[in-house]
Each structure stands twice: as C-alpha cells, then as structure tokens.
Amino acid sequence: MAIDYSERIPNNVNLAGDKTLQRALEHWQPHFLDWWREMGPNDFASADVYLRTAIGVDAQGWAHYGATKMPDYRWGIFLADAVPNRTIGFGDFYGQPVWQQVPGEFRSQFRRLIVTQGDTEPASVEQQHLLGHICPSLYDLRNLFQVNVEEGRHLWAMVYLLHAYFGRDGREEAEELLARHSGDVDKPRILGTFNEPIEDWLSFYCFTYFTDRDGKFQLKSLAESSFDALSRTCRFMLTEEAHHMFVGETGIGRVVKRTLEVMKELGTDNPEAIRRHGAVDLPLLQRYLNFWFSSSLDLFGSEISSNAANSFANGIKGRPDESQYQDHVALEGTYELAVPEGDHVKEEKVAMRSAMNEVTRAAYVRDCEIGLKRWNIQMKRSGHDIQLTLPSTRFRRSIGAWANVPTDTQGRIISREEYDRQLSGWIPSPSDRAFVKSLMQRVTAPGKMASWVAPPERGINNLPVDYEYVHLS
Ligand SMILES: [Fe+2]
Ligand SMILES: [Fe+2]
C-alpha cells in the first residue's frame, strides 16, 4: 500500500480506517515532537538538511531526497508489503499461518521485545545529541542527521506496534519510551551500550559500525517473527539501517586513510608525531574498536538462555536469515561453547535452542570482521603490516558466561590485578579521549574536512562531495 502523506501521520497501514488508533497516535505525536526538540539535534532546527525520506516501501519509493528542516521531517508508519500466505518459519508452530494478532499467552514476551528494541532508537539520538557542534564536515553532519531522523522513525515503528496491538499497556510503554533517557541516573535506557556517552565522532563512527550492526541482527531476528506486523515493520527498518552501518564503516575507513597519509608524509608511525599532526594513531583507533565491540556484544544476551529458547520455540524471535538453515525446529543438535571454569576454559555442549543468542552473536561477529578486512587491506596496500583486530568475545563482558571474568584481548584468563593494570591500554584512556576531543574542531565549509579524516569517496545520491548538504542559517 502506498504511503499517504496527506495524513497528519504519514502511513501505509490505513490509519484513517481505525479512528481510535489514529487518535491515540495523534495524541502521542506532540509528546514525540517535544522529546525531539529537547533531546534531539535541536540547535539545528532551522538548518536545511539534504535528507532521504521514504515515499513508498518499494525499491523506487523508499529513498526520496530533498532539503528539509528536521522538525518538518515526516515521521510515520511504514511496513514492508505483506508476503501472501506467509507461514511461520521456525519453532514449534513451524509451517502454520503467521499471526495477525498477538496470541494472549505470548503477549508479555512480545511487549518486552518491542519495548527493548524501541528503547534503543531514541537512546541513540540522545547519545548523539551534541555531535552536530563538532562535525568534521557538512557531509558528515548530514549523515548524522539522517541517522537521527531515522532512529526517530524507528521509535515510531515500535510505538505503532505498541499502540495497535497492546492496548492500554502499550500506550503506557510508549510514554515510557520518551521518559527514559540515555545516561540518566534515575531513568536510564534499558541496555548498557545505549547509556554510554558519545562525545566525539570517532565514537560515533564506532557506534554506527558496531552498535547499529547489533540493531541489524536484532531486526533480522524479529523480521522472522510469526507476528506478521512485527516482521513487516522490521523488514522495512532494515533498509534504513543499512545507511547507519555505511556511515560507520566508511567513517572508520576514512580515519584509517587519513592516518596512513600522515604516516607517509611524516615517514613514521610514532603515535606522538601522528597526534601532533592532528590525526588519530592506529593504536588509539584499536582501543576505540575494543571498547565499542565488547560493549555491543553484551546486547545479544547470555550465551545460554532459556528465554531465547522459549522465544524460538514459540515463534517469537528467530535466527537472522532463518532460511539459511535446514532444520527450522532445532529440537535436536547442540552448540559448543567455551565457558570459564575457575581459571581455565571448558567446552560445554548446550541444546541448540538454548544457544540462540550465541548463534546470533556469532553471525554478528562474522559481519563485523568484513570491515576490518577492508581497513587492513588499506594498510597493507600502503606498505604497513599493522593490523586492526577484533578483541576476543570473552573480553570485557558484563553479561553472560564471561561476565566479569578478567581476560586479555585474546580471551586468555588473567588475574584481576593484571586486568586492572592493563585495561587502560586496551580501551581508550582519559587522555586518549581528551586528545580525540581536542581534534573535534567544527568544519562547515562545503567540501572541507577536519584534519583527522579523509574525504569520502563519493557524495550522497550522486552529488559531489563539496555539495552543501546542510545549509546552516
Ligand atoms: Fe534504528
Ligand atoms: Fe540505526
């Protein structure tokens, strides 16, 4: 169904045909806009931003570009088209028709999943709230704002489900999504990574590379769901999410490129010399990668999880890309895990269904490796044998079998004292962060870049890199 933009809330779910729901969402809309004004990139409300807006959910319609002031962005409700005769793709109800309503017995599980997903969307806008003031270029500024408005829309996507399918509980949860705030001591966001401050653009690139990629895998798992509206919502969100990861991957790639140029110019890989030249030394970048990767791994939950097993059994949340598997019931078979036991590691076989979080995390880790390979090729081509790496999935975990087990970045168990002594060399130290902050000088001349990042290879939507992507008034 086409998106109706003549409505107060653009949508392709025939909102006008359900007056009660329409009124409820129109009641929530001003609360959302208040939140955006307070917690979003509010200092740029009058800037014209070259934004992408969906006018349809098909290949032609979903990416429509034009200059928009952010408060005028048309946040709305867009679901991917229904797959005719879709059947449940996994679990105990495998092969039965998908659900158009939420079965009563699974209501609270669904609500919790939707609220948890919904909570991450505004959280990231809050985390990125002040980055506009220290943008490295207009191109980057535009990308930040594109990510921000789309995370706002993802919140709309989850709020629609809460309002349309969960009655009064759903409406209350929708209000709570605007009441919790990233980093708030009294009312923090639900998941740890979404309470971490993002005060510089290196963190922003790492966040969009690692944490938005967690989003991709959560959405892929939810896109498999038997609850059809959830599946369709998440399928459309995935098309938007791809850009966020692009911003992260190309952002880090551009930092690497610039650092390599400086190393060549100076004829040294000495971190101090590189820093004096206004660029990011590679060991510093490695520490940022270590931080955001290890934090994002916790978002997948415990390696062994009865919750995940239930969700799979009941068709609530599947595996990403379920169609790649032969056995969609997964009642047989085991998954091998390495878990800590005292100061050594033991292999443990767990029932496949109980290991679903780990199956998803492993797919995520493989996806994370793709960017590292690209950056390492960049370094090799310029004649360096330095490699960026992902730390072990055991490193610096707060959730699951490895929570609070002191390991080095290779995943070897070490003493607590050694861990505490070494940690500041593995993740950004206060002085690293202060240095990165000192690099964050605002650059707003079209086509110009900050000293620490190379220009992108191409602009947005075939426009040149020096296009004025944001017109600041
Ligand atoms: Fe999102
Ligand atoms: Fe995202």
PDB file of C-alpha atoms in Angstrom, residues 50 135-146 201 205 243 246-247 250-251 254 443-449 454-461 463-470:
ATOM      1  CA  TYR A  50      19.562  17.162   2.444  1.00  0.00           C
ATOM      2  CA  CYS A 135      31.126  17.964  12.886  1.00  0.00           C
ATOM      3  CA  PRO A 136      34.172  17.197  10.716  1.00  0.00           C
ATOM      4  CA  SER A 137      32.318  18.260   7.525  1.00  0.00           C
ATOM      5  CA  LEU A 138      28.899  19.160   6.144  1.00  0.00           C
ATOM      6  CA  TYR A 139      28.775  15.728   4.515  1.00  0.00           C
ATOM      7  CA  ASP A 140      29.187  14.083   7.923  1.00  0.00           C
ATOM      8  CA  LEU A 141      26.756  16.481   9.542  1.00  0.00           C
ATOM      9  CA  ARG A 142      24.097  15.479   7.047  1.00  0.00           C
ATOM     10  CA  ASN A 143      24.759  11.785   7.678  1.00  0.00           C
ATOM     11  CA  LEU A 144      24.431  12.300  11.427  1.00  0.00           C
ATOM     12  CA  PHE A 145      21.071  13.996  10.950  1.00  0.00           C
ATOM     13  CA  GLN A 146      19.905  11.295   8.541  1.00  0.00           C
ATOM     14  CA  TRP A 201      32.967  11.479  16.102  1.00  0.00           C
ATOM     15  CA  TYR A 205      31.685   6.003  13.756  1.00  0.00           C
ATOM     16  CA  HIS A 243      22.884   3.533   5.844  1.00  0.00           C
ATOM     17  CA  PHE A 246      27.632   2.553   5.973  1.00  0.00           C
ATOM     18  CA  VAL A 247      28.346   5.739   7.940  1.00  0.00           C
ATOM     19  CA  THR A 250      33.214   4.414   5.678  1.00  0.00           C
ATOM     20  CA  GLY A 251      33.840   6.731   8.635  1.00  0.00           C
ATOM     21  CA  ARG A 254      38.325   7.463   6.180  1.00  0.00           C
ATOM     22  CA  VAL A 443      34.305  22.265   9.909  1.00  0.00           C
ATOM     23  CA  THR A 444      31.387  23.641   7.895  1.00  0.00           C
ATOM     24  CA  ALA A 445      32.805  24.932   4.587  1.00  0.00           C
ATOM     25  CA  PRO A 446      31.352  22.778   1.777  1.00  0.00           C
ATOM     26  CA  GLY A 447      33.828  20.045   0.750  1.00  0.00           C
ATOM     27  CA  LYS A 448      36.298  20.776   3.580  1.00  0.00           C
ATOM     28  CA  MET A 449      37.248  18.039   6.069  1.00  0.00           C
ATOM     29  CA  ALA A 454      39.868  11.836   4.697  1.00  0.00           C
ATOM     30  CA  PRO A 455      37.050  12.974   2.398  1.00  0.00           C
ATOM     31  CA  PRO A 456      34.540  10.293   1.385  1.00  0.00           C
ATOM     32  CA  GLU A 457      34.974   8.658  -1.998  1.00  0.00           C
ATOM     33  CA  ARG A 458      31.657   9.999  -3.225  1.00  0.00           C
ATOM     34  CA  GLY A 459      28.823  12.224  -2.100  1.00  0.00           C
ATOM     35  CA  ILE A 460      25.213  11.390  -1.307  1.00  0.00           C
ATOM     36  CA  ASN A 461      22.827  10.402  -4.109  1.00  0.00           C
ATOM     37  CA  LEU A 463      26.025  14.660  -5.678  1.00  0.00           C
ATOM     38  CA  PRO A 464      29.626  15.920  -5.368  1.00  0.00           C
ATOM     39  CA  VAL A 465      31.414  15.722  -2.017  1.00  0.00           C
ATOM     40  CA  ASP A 466      31.527  19.540  -1.843  1.00  0.00           C
ATOM     41  CA  TYR A 467      27.751  19.892  -2.166  1.00  0.00           C
ATOM     42  CA  GLU A 468      26.261  21.990   0.645  1.00  0.00           C
ATOM     43  CA  TYR A 469      24.490  19.059   2.358  1.00  0.00           C
ATOM     44  CA  VAL A 470      23.442  21.194   5.275  1.00  0.00           C
TER      45      VAL A 470
END
